[in-house]
Amino acid sequence: LSDQRILVTGASRGIGRAIATQLSESGAEVLIHYHKNWEDAESLQSRLKNPSHLVQVDFSDLSKVVGWIPRLVE
């Protein structure tokens, strides 16, 4: 997965956190999505082996999601 950039929604906790960790260990660049839990998202980012980025967006608000799409593919 070394050439892959993968967005993991809800990555700051639980299953999302486990998935993000495994993807990073497999070589992916992980985009760590969180809505309100910045502390847990930052904690995860500090532990990942590969480059990662924090993505704060409320997916229940479509206008905010649309604004993030260009940034996700940069």
XYZ file of C-alpha atoms in Angstrom:
74
model
C 0.000 0.000 0.000
C 3.035 2.291 -0.184
C 1.620 4.324 -3.085
C -1.826 4.705 -1.548
C -3.417 7.612 0.326
C -6.391 6.336 2.300
C -9.029 8.274 4.232
C -10.248 6.453 7.343
C -13.438 7.962 8.721
C -13.799 7.893 12.484
C -10.110 7.056 12.815
C -9.620 8.656 16.213
C -11.259 5.763 18.107
C -12.319 2.147 18.021
C -12.451 0.218 14.763
C -11.408 3.249 12.710
C -8.272 3.636 14.831
C -7.394 -0.038 14.393
C -7.924 0.181 10.632
C -5.791 3.333 10.347
C -3.007 1.675 12.332
C -3.033 -1.444 10.157
C -3.071 0.577 6.939
C -0.096 2.621 8.120
C 1.801 -0.534 9.057
C 1.067 -1.795 5.529
C 2.694 1.290 4.026
C -0.256 3.570 3.283
C -0.363 7.313 3.851
C -3.349 7.659 6.188
C -5.772 10.568 6.352
C -7.085 10.448 9.910
C -10.657 11.719 9.986
C -12.173 12.994 13.193
C -15.131 15.205 13.957
C -14.612 16.466 17.514
C -12.017 14.202 19.107
C -8.813 16.062 18.182
C -6.792 14.698 21.117
C -7.318 11.059 20.153
C -6.707 11.809 16.468
C -3.431 13.570 17.273
C -2.424 10.722 19.573
C -2.977 8.241 16.760
C -1.035 10.385 14.298
C 1.973 10.451 16.621
C 2.014 6.642 16.727
C 1.713 5.863 13.019
C 4.787 4.702 11.133
C 4.069 6.380 7.794
C 3.087 9.943 6.911
C -0.396 10.843 8.018
C -2.649 13.875 8.062
C -5.487 14.977 10.328
C -8.812 15.669 8.600
C -11.421 17.457 10.691
C -14.803 17.584 8.983
C -18.434 17.024 9.983
C -19.702 14.487 7.452
C -23.300 15.241 8.431
C -22.920 18.678 6.760
C -22.640 18.131 3.000
C -21.364 21.658 2.330
C -18.351 20.985 4.558
C -17.669 17.651 2.889
C -17.729 19.183 -0.595
C -15.224 21.794 0.556
C -12.807 19.070 1.672
C -12.858 16.971 -1.503
C -10.191 18.971 -3.392
C -7.911 18.889 -0.344
C -8.205 15.103 -0.060
C -6.837 14.490 -3.536
C -3.904 16.960 -3.372
